[in-house]
Coordinates of C-alpha atoms and ligand atoms in Angstrom, one line a residue:
M1 CA 0.0 0.0 0.0
S2 CA 1.2 3.5 -0.9
R3 CA 2.5 5.7 1.8
S4 CA 4.2 8.5 -0.4
V5 CA 2.2 9.8 -3.3
V6 CA 3.6 12.3 -5.8
I7 CA 1.2 14.7 -7.7
L8 CA 2.5 16.0 -10.9
G9 CA 1.0 18.1 -13.7
T10 CA 1.6 16.3 -17.0
Q11 CA 0.8 19.2 -19.4
W12 CA 1.7 23.0 -19.1
G13 CA 0.4 23.5 -15.7
D14 CA -3.1 24.3 -14.3
E15 CA -4.3 20.8 -14.6
G16 CA -6.2 20.9 -11.2
K17 CA -3.3 19.7 -9.0
G18 CA -4.3 21.9 -6.0
K19 CA -7.8 20.6 -5.9
I20 CA -6.6 16.9 -6.0
V21 CA -3.9 17.6 -3.3
D22 CA -6.7 19.2 -1.0
L23 CA -8.8 16.1 -1.5
L24 CA -6.1 13.6 -0.8
A25 CA -4.6 15.6 2.2
H26 CA -7.4 14.1 4.2
D27 CA -5.4 10.8 4.1
V28 CA -2.0 12.1 5.0
A29 CA 0.2 13.5 7.7
A30 CA 2.0 16.0 5.6
V31 CA 1.9 17.7 2.1
V32 CA 5.4 18.9 0.7
R33 CA 6.1 21.4 -2.1
F34 CA 9.5 20.6 -3.8
Q35 CA 10.0 23.1 -6.7
G36 CA 8.7 26.2 -8.3
G37 CA 7.7 29.2 -6.2
H38 CA 4.8 31.7 -6.2
N39 CA 4.4 31.4 -10.0
A40 CA 2.2 28.5 -9.1
G41 CA -1.5 29.3 -8.5
H42 CA -3.5 26.3 -6.9
T43 CA -7.2 26.8 -6.7
L44 CA -9.2 25.1 -4.0
I45 CA -12.9 25.2 -3.6
V46 CA -14.4 24.0 -0.4
D47 CA -17.9 24.6 0.7
G48 CA -18.3 27.1 -2.1
K49 CA -15.3 29.1 -0.9
K50 CA -12.4 29.7 -3.2
T51 CA -8.8 29.7 -1.9
V52 CA -5.7 30.3 -4.3
L53 CA -2.5 29.1 -2.9
H54 CA 0.9 30.1 -4.4
L55 CA 3.5 28.9 -2.0
V56 CA 1.6 27.3 0.9
P57 CA 1.0 23.6 0.3
S58 CA -2.5 22.6 -0.7
G59 CA -3.1 20.6 2.5
I60 CA -3.5 23.8 4.5
L61 CA -7.2 23.6 4.5
V62 CA -7.3 20.2 6.3
D63 CA -6.9 20.5 10.0
G64 CA -3.8 19.0 11.5
V65 CA -1.9 18.3 8.2
R66 CA 1.8 19.4 8.4
C67 CA 2.8 21.6 5.4
L68 CA 6.3 21.5 4.2
I69 CA 8.3 23.7 1.7
G70 CA 11.2 21.8 0.6
N71 CA 14.7 23.2 -0.5
G72 CA 13.8 23.1 -4.1
V73 CA 11.2 25.9 -3.9
V74 CA 12.3 29.4 -4.4
V75 CA 10.8 31.6 -1.7
A76 CA 9.8 35.2 -2.0
P77 CA 9.5 36.2 1.7
R78 CA 7.1 39.0 1.0
A79 CA 4.8 36.8 -1.0
L80 CA 4.9 34.0 1.6
I81 CA 4.1 36.2 4.6
K82 CA 1.3 37.9 2.7
E83 CA -0.2 34.4 1.9
I84 CA 0.3 33.2 5.5
D85 CA -1.4 36.4 7.0
A86 CA -4.2 36.1 4.6
L87 CA -4.9 32.4 5.6
E88 CA -4.6 33.3 9.2
E89 CA -7.0 36.2 8.9
R90 CA -9.5 33.6 7.9
G91 CA -8.8 31.6 11.1
I92 CA -6.6 29.0 9.6
D93 CA -3.6 28.0 11.7
V94 CA -0.6 28.2 9.3
R95 CA 2.4 29.2 11.4
S96 CA 2.3 26.3 13.6
R97 CA 1.8 23.8 10.8
L98 CA 4.2 25.2 8.2
G99 CA 7.9 24.1 7.9
I100 CA 10.2 25.6 5.6
S101 CA 13.7 24.4 4.6
P102 CA 16.5 26.9 5.4
A103 CA 18.1 26.0 2.2
C104 CA 15.3 27.5 -0.1
P105 CA 16.8 30.2 -2.4
V106 CA 15.4 33.6 -1.7
I107 CA 13.6 35.6 -4.5
L108 CA 14.4 39.4 -3.8
G109 CA 13.1 42.5 -5.5
C110 CA 16.0 42.5 -7.9
H111 CA 15.0 39.1 -9.2
E112 CA 11.5 40.4 -10.1
A113 CA 12.9 43.5 -11.7
L114 CA 15.4 41.3 -13.8
D115 CA 12.5 39.0 -14.8
R116 CA 10.6 41.9 -16.0
A117 CA 13.5 43.6 -17.7
R118 CA 14.5 40.3 -19.5
E119 CA 10.9 39.8 -20.7
S120 CA 10.6 43.2 -22.2
R121 CA 14.0 43.0 -23.9
R122 CA 12.9 39.7 -25.6
G123 CA 10.0 41.7 -27.1
K124 CA 8.1 39.3 -29.5
K125 CA 10.1 36.3 -28.3
A126 CA 8.9 36.9 -24.6
I127 CA 8.4 33.6 -22.6
G128 CA 5.4 35.2 -20.9
T129 CA 6.7 34.5 -17.5
T130 CA 4.6 35.3 -14.4
G131 CA 7.1 38.1 -13.7
R132 CA 7.6 36.6 -10.2
G133 CA 11.4 36.5 -10.4
I134 CA 11.5 32.7 -10.6
G135 CA 14.2 32.4 -13.4
P136 CA 16.7 34.9 -12.0
A137 CA 16.4 33.3 -8.5
Y138 CA 17.2 29.9 -10.0
E139 CA 20.0 31.3 -11.8
D140 CA 21.5 32.8 -8.6
K141 CA 21.2 29.4 -7.1
A142 CA 23.0 27.7 -10.0
S143 CA 25.7 30.4 -10.1
R144 CA 26.2 29.9 -6.3
H145 CA 25.9 33.5 -5.3
G146 CA 22.3 33.5 -4.3
L147 CA 20.9 33.8 -0.9
R148 CA 19.1 31.1 1.0
L149 CA 16.5 31.6 3.7
A150 CA 19.0 30.6 6.4
D151 CA 21.1 33.7 5.4
L152 CA 18.3 36.2 6.4
A153 CA 18.5 35.2 10.1
D154 CA 22.2 36.4 10.5
P155 CA 22.5 40.1 10.0
E156 CA 26.2 40.1 9.1
R157 CA 26.0 37.2 6.7
L158 CA 22.9 38.8 5.1
A159 CA 24.6 42.3 4.6
E160 CA 27.6 40.7 3.1
K161 CA 25.9 38.4 0.7
L162 CA 23.3 41.0 -0.4
E163 CA 26.0 43.5 -1.2
G164 CA 27.5 41.1 -3.7
V165 CA 24.2 40.1 -5.3
L166 CA 22.7 43.5 -5.5
D167 CA 25.8 45.1 -7.0
Y168 CA 25.8 42.6 -9.7
H169 CA 22.1 42.7 -10.4
N170 CA 21.9 46.5 -10.2
F171 CA 24.8 46.8 -12.7
L172 CA 22.9 44.4 -15.1
L173 CA 19.6 46.4 -14.5
E174 CA 21.1 49.8 -15.3
H175 CA 23.9 49.1 -17.9
Y176 CA 22.5 46.1 -19.7
Y177 CA 18.7 46.5 -19.5
Q178 CA 18.6 50.2 -19.0
A179 CA 16.2 49.7 -16.2
E180 CA 15.8 51.1 -12.9
P181 CA 18.0 49.8 -10.2
V182 CA 16.6 48.4 -6.8
D183 CA 17.3 50.3 -3.6
G184 CA 19.7 48.3 -1.7
A185 CA 18.9 49.5 1.8
E186 CA 15.3 49.0 1.1
V187 CA 16.0 45.3 0.1
A188 CA 18.2 44.7 3.0
D189 CA 15.7 46.0 5.6
E190 CA 12.8 44.1 4.1
A191 CA 14.9 40.9 3.9
A192 CA 16.0 41.1 7.6
R193 CA 12.5 42.0 8.9
L194 CA 10.7 39.2 6.9
G195 CA 13.5 36.8 7.7
E196 CA 12.9 37.2 11.3
Q197 CA 9.3 36.4 10.7
L198 CA 10.0 33.3 8.8
A199 CA 12.8 32.1 11.2
P200 CA 10.5 30.2 13.6
M201 CA 9.2 28.0 10.7
L202 CA 12.6 27.0 9.4
V203 CA 13.1 23.2 9.8
D204 CA 15.2 20.5 8.3
V205 CA 12.5 19.1 5.8
T206 CA 14.7 16.2 4.9
T207 CA 15.0 14.9 8.3
E208 CA 11.2 15.4 9.0
L209 CA 10.4 13.4 5.9
H210 CA 12.8 10.7 7.0
R211 CA 11.0 10.5 10.4
L212 CA 7.6 10.4 8.8
R213 CA 8.7 7.5 6.4
R214 CA 10.1 5.7 9.4
D215 CA 6.9 6.0 11.3
S216 CA 5.0 4.8 8.2
A217 CA 3.2 8.0 7.9
R218 CA 1.5 9.0 4.6
V219 CA 3.0 11.8 2.6
L220 CA 1.9 13.8 -0.4
F221 CA 4.3 15.5 -2.6
E222 CA 2.7 18.5 -4.5
G223 CA 4.3 19.4 -7.9
A224 CA 3.8 22.9 -9.3
Q225 CA 3.7 23.8 -13.0
G226 CA 3.5 20.9 -15.5
S227 CA 5.8 18.4 -17.1
L228 CA 6.0 20.3 -20.2
L229 CA 7.3 23.3 -18.5
D230 CA 10.2 21.3 -17.1
I231 CA 13.6 23.2 -17.8
D232 CA 15.1 20.0 -19.2
H233 CA 12.2 18.1 -20.7
G234 CA 9.8 20.8 -21.7
T235 CA 9.4 23.1 -24.7
Y236 CA 12.7 24.9 -24.0
P237 CA 13.1 27.9 -23.8
F238 CA 9.4 28.4 -23.2
V239 CA 9.5 26.7 -19.8
T240 CA 9.9 27.6 -16.1
S241 CA 13.2 27.3 -14.4
S242 CA 12.9 24.1 -12.3
N243 CA 12.6 20.5 -12.7
T244 CA 8.8 20.0 -12.7
T245 CA 9.2 16.3 -13.6
I246 CA 9.7 13.5 -11.1
G247 CA 13.4 14.0 -10.4
G248 CA 12.5 17.4 -8.7
V249 CA 11.0 15.5 -5.8
M250 CA 14.2 13.9 -4.9
T251 CA 16.4 16.9 -5.1
G252 CA 13.8 19.5 -3.9
A253 CA 12.5 17.6 -0.8
G254 CA 15.5 15.4 -0.1
V255 CA 14.2 11.9 -0.4
G256 CA 15.2 9.0 -2.4
P257 CA 13.4 7.2 -5.3
T258 CA 12.6 4.3 -3.2
D259 CA 10.7 6.6 -0.8
I260 CA 8.1 7.1 -3.5
D261 CA 5.4 4.6 -3.8
Y262 CA 2.9 6.1 -6.3
V263 CA 2.9 8.9 -9.0
L264 CA -0.3 10.5 -9.8
G265 CA -0.3 12.4 -13.1
I266 CA -2.8 15.2 -13.2
T267 CA -4.1 15.7 -16.7
K268 CA -6.8 18.1 -18.0
A269 CA -9.3 16.4 -20.5
Y270 CA -8.2 18.9 -22.9
T271 CA -5.0 21.2 -22.9
T272 CA -4.3 24.7 -21.8
R273 CA -1.1 26.9 -21.8
V274 CA -0.4 30.3 -20.3
G275 CA 2.2 32.4 -21.8
G276 CA 4.2 31.9 -25.0
G277 CA 5.6 28.9 -26.8
P278 CA 4.7 26.0 -28.9
F279 CA 1.3 24.3 -28.5
P280 CA 0.6 21.8 -31.3
T281 CA -3.1 21.2 -30.4
E282 CA -3.9 24.8 -29.8
L283 CA -7.4 25.8 -31.1
N284 CA -8.1 29.4 -32.3
D285 CA -11.7 28.7 -33.1
D286 CA -15.1 28.3 -31.5
D287 CA -14.1 25.0 -29.9
G288 CA -11.2 26.7 -28.3
R289 CA -13.4 29.6 -27.0
L290 CA -16.0 27.1 -25.7
M291 CA -13.3 25.3 -23.6
A292 CA -11.9 28.6 -22.3
E293 CA -15.5 29.8 -21.5
R294 CA -16.8 26.5 -19.8
G295 CA -13.4 25.8 -18.1
V296 CA -13.0 29.3 -16.9
E297 CA -9.5 29.4 -18.3
F298 CA -8.0 32.3 -16.7
G299 CA -4.5 32.2 -15.0
A300 CA -4.9 31.7 -11.1
T301 CA -1.6 33.7 -10.5
T302 CA -1.8 36.4 -13.2
G303 CA -5.3 36.4 -14.6
R304 CA -4.1 36.1 -18.1
P305 CA -6.5 34.0 -20.5
R306 CA -5.1 30.5 -21.0
R307 CA -4.8 29.2 -24.5
C308 CA -6.9 26.1 -25.2
G309 CA -6.7 23.0 -27.3
W310 CA -7.4 19.2 -27.6
L311 CA -5.6 16.7 -25.6
D312 CA -2.3 15.6 -26.9
A313 CA -1.7 11.9 -26.4
V314 CA 1.7 12.2 -27.9
A315 CA 3.2 14.7 -25.3
L316 CA 1.1 12.9 -22.5
K317 CA 2.6 9.4 -23.3
R318 CA 6.1 10.9 -23.1
M319 CA 5.4 12.4 -19.8
V320 CA 3.8 9.3 -18.4
R321 CA 6.9 7.4 -19.2
L322 CA 9.5 10.2 -18.1
N323 CA 7.7 10.5 -14.7
G324 CA 7.0 6.8 -14.1
I325 CA 3.3 7.6 -13.7
T326 CA 1.3 5.0 -11.7
G327 CA -2.1 6.3 -12.5
L328 CA -3.8 9.3 -14.2
C329 CA -6.4 11.8 -12.7
I330 CA -8.3 13.2 -15.6
T331 CA -9.6 16.7 -14.6
K332 CA -12.3 19.0 -16.0
L333 CA -14.0 16.2 -17.9
D334 CA -17.3 18.3 -17.4
V335 CA -15.8 21.0 -19.6
L336 CA -16.2 18.6 -22.6
D337 CA -19.9 17.8 -22.0
A338 CA -20.9 20.5 -24.3
F339 CA -18.9 19.2 -27.4
D340 CA -20.6 17.1 -30.1
K341 CA -17.2 15.7 -31.0
V342 CA -14.1 15.3 -29.0
R343 CA -10.6 14.9 -30.5
I344 CA -7.4 13.4 -29.3
C345 CA -4.0 14.1 -31.1
T346 CA -2.6 10.5 -31.6
H347 CA 0.7 11.5 -33.5
Y348 CA 2.6 14.3 -34.9
E349 CA 3.5 14.8 -38.7
G350 CA 6.7 16.6 -39.6
I351 CA 8.9 14.9 -37.2
D352 CA 9.8 11.2 -36.6
R353 CA 10.8 11.5 -32.9
F354 CA 9.7 13.4 -29.8
P355 CA 10.5 17.1 -30.5
L356 CA 13.4 18.8 -28.8
G357 CA 13.1 22.5 -28.0
A358 CA 10.8 25.2 -29.3
E359 CA 12.1 25.1 -32.8
E360 CA 11.2 21.5 -33.4
W361 CA 8.0 21.7 -31.5
S362 CA 6.9 24.5 -33.9
R363 CA 7.3 22.4 -36.9
V364 CA 5.0 19.7 -35.5
S365 CA 1.4 19.2 -37.0
P366 CA -1.1 17.2 -34.8
V367 CA -3.1 14.3 -36.4
Y368 CA -6.2 13.7 -34.6
E369 CA -8.7 10.9 -33.9
T370 CA -12.3 12.2 -33.5
H371 CA -14.7 10.6 -31.0
P372 CA -18.3 11.3 -30.5
G373 CA -19.2 13.6 -27.6
W374 CA -21.5 12.3 -24.9
D375 CA -25.2 13.0 -24.0
G376 CA -25.5 13.9 -20.3
D377 CA -24.0 16.0 -17.7
T378 CA -20.7 14.7 -15.9
R379 CA -20.6 17.8 -13.7
G380 CA -20.4 16.8 -10.1
L381 CA -20.6 13.1 -10.9
T382 CA -19.2 10.8 -8.3
E383 CA -20.1 7.3 -9.5
L384 CA -18.3 5.5 -12.3
D385 CA -21.3 3.5 -13.5
R386 CA -23.1 6.9 -14.2
L387 CA -20.4 8.0 -16.7
P388 CA -21.9 8.3 -20.2
K389 CA -20.7 5.4 -22.4
A390 CA -19.1 7.8 -24.9
A391 CA -17.1 9.5 -22.2
R392 CA -16.0 6.1 -20.9
A393 CA -15.0 5.2 -24.5
Y394 CA -13.0 8.4 -24.8
L395 CA -11.1 7.6 -21.4
D396 CA -10.5 3.9 -22.4
R397 CA -9.0 5.1 -25.7
L398 CA -6.8 7.6 -23.9
E399 CA -5.5 4.8 -21.6
E400 CA -4.6 2.7 -24.6
L401 CA -2.8 5.6 -26.3
V402 CA -0.7 6.7 -23.4
E403 CA -0.2 3.3 -21.8
A404 CA -1.4 4.4 -18.4
P405 CA -4.5 3.6 -16.3
V406 CA -7.0 6.3 -15.4
H407 CA -7.4 6.0 -11.6
M408 CA -9.4 9.2 -10.9
L409 CA -11.8 11.6 -12.6
S410 CA -12.5 15.3 -11.5
T411 CA -15.9 16.4 -12.5
G412 CA -16.1 19.8 -11.1
P413 CA -13.9 22.4 -9.2
E414 CA -15.4 21.5 -5.7
R415 CA -13.4 19.1 -3.5
D416 CA -16.1 16.3 -3.6
A417 CA -16.7 16.3 -7.4
N418 CA -14.6 13.2 -8.2
V419 CA -14.8 9.8 -9.4
I420 CA -12.2 7.5 -7.6
I421 CA -11.6 4.4 -9.6
R422 CA -8.5 3.4 -7.6
H423 CA -7.5 5.5 -4.6
P424 CA -3.7 6.2 -4.5
F425 CA -3.5 5.5 -0.8
K426 CA -5.8 2.4 -0.8
P427 CA -5.2 -1.0 -2.2
Ligands
GDP501 P1 -3.4 23.8 -10.6 O1 -2.4 25.0 -10.8 O2 -3.0 22.6 -11.4 O3 -3.7 23.7 -9.2 O4 -4.7 24.3 -11.3 P2 -5.5 25.8 -11.2 O5 -6.1 26.0 -9.9 O6 -4.5 26.8 -11.7 O7 -6.5 25.7 -12.4 C1 -7.5 24.6 -12.4 C2 -8.9 25.4 -12.5 O8 -9.9 24.6 -12.8 C3 -9.3 26.0 -11.2 O9 -10.0 27.1 -11.5 C4 -10.1 24.9 -10.4 O10 -11.0 25.4 -9.5 C5 -10.8 24.3 -11.7 N1 -11.0 22.9 -11.6 C6 -10.3 21.9 -11.2 N2 -10.8 20.7 -11.3 C7 -12.0 20.9 -12.1 C8 -12.9 20.0 -12.8 O11 -12.9 18.9 -12.7 N3 -13.9 20.8 -13.6 C9 -14.1 22.1 -13.5 N4 -15.0 22.7 -14.3 N5 -13.1 22.8 -12.9 C10 -12.1 22.2 -12.3
IMO502 P1 0.6 26.0 -11.6 O1 1.4 25.4 -10.5 C1 0.8 27.4 -15.7 C2 4.4 29.4 -17.1 C3 4.4 30.8 -17.4 C4 5.4 31.0 -18.5 C5 6.4 30.0 -18.1 C6 7.6 30.6 -17.4 O2 -0.5 26.8 -11.3 O3 0.3 24.9 -12.6 P2 8.0 31.6 -14.8 O4 7.3 32.6 -14.2 O5 7.8 30.2 -14.1 O6 9.4 31.8 -15.1 O7 7.2 31.5 -16.2 O8 5.9 29.0 -17.2 N1 4.0 29.0 -15.6 C7 2.8 28.4 -15.4 N2 1.8 28.1 -16.2 N3 0.8 27.1 -14.4 C8 1.7 27.4 -13.6 O9 1.7 27.0 -12.3 C9 2.9 28.2 -14.0 N4 3.9 28.6 -13.5 C10 4.6 29.2 -14.6 O10 3.1 31.3 -17.8 O11 4.8 30.5 -19.7
MG503 MG1 -2.4 26.9 -11.4

């Protein structure tokens, strides 16, 4: 029986990961984020009330669940404190339940400024980042001059490290990007002040996870973004700056591969993408508009409209293999209720292998299989035997194409709108 379950997005993000993490959090001792930052926007709808989480793990609405932020997550102290305060104002106990790795790289104001300056310099080739400073913060980690949360607690160390980082970033901002530099004293004051607030929550996440494993406790690892946004395996350079695929769990939380028992791939019944970059099955027609309207496809972090298209079984099969997916959860099936026909991309023309990078991706043309739509409403459905036959056939075909079983369906944004075929934590 599984004790550790990883939840990963298998497309370009916004597959509905947060909703499923919140649901499964009822069965676990802890929920752990391991990569990404506040570029993530995870929407939870519980008793009609909407909560959008960016850095705080999606287990926070379930009483007593420990929430951990592993070393692979880039943390913007200001955004995290704001999120914690907003949740606590609603009476949710966060500070006593949240543990954050002191090794998390810190996102400072200069990272956001650099993110924006880079995007504007790219012009038409802009990635369409969330503007949260994610890329520049991961760059600083890789270049080994970045700050970690532990540095904020020590005034001398903070001052010394900040001086070097700000000197370099302000030089780039002013002289390379012709942008406004950031005020060093302001950044330093804020970092010290927020560091003090975060200090009581700093814990060795790896040790905590090893203890939980030793005690046979159940743990959920919550991915952010989606596999096609992975820095190595996605549609580079139109990707985020972290490993969103399975390896990120190990490096970003400090656990081994044998500590993972089950990998749940979250997949929208169609496809969306926010920002720039190739998207073979994108629809710029009435079908695409209908998906956007029924699926309310606007970014949870930036409010930008999401691009929509049919399900891509070629990309999905690749991500199933690459992540070692145990089972899939197909979300937003209800959005397709209104379609007379549904399509799945079964292969690509114009290329004889899996595309590498944006140039090859943009040469790909999708070849579709068309399936009849279904009569009937799947919204809110919880029983498998009530699933319309044509919807069942669509899912059966998908399983066959991507060589992975569908273990769950999500049929609405609310916590309890699901069909559980095989529960990841149960035999
Ligand atoms: P995440 O980033 O993967 O957590 O996903 P987001 O929260 O950014 O986007 C998913 C959106 O779809 C949110 O607005 C959810 O409330 C909503 N949602 C999730 N599952 C379903 C579903 O099965 N049906 C419908 N109609 N909406 C869903
Ligand atoms: P969740 O966790 C969808 C996209 C941005 C942009 C690219 C790089 O809610 O699924 P970044 O700011 O990370 O440097 O932007 O990645 N992106 C997301 N798209 N969902 C997300 O997170 C995303 N996080 C980043 O739109 O195309
Ligand atoms: Mg999202």
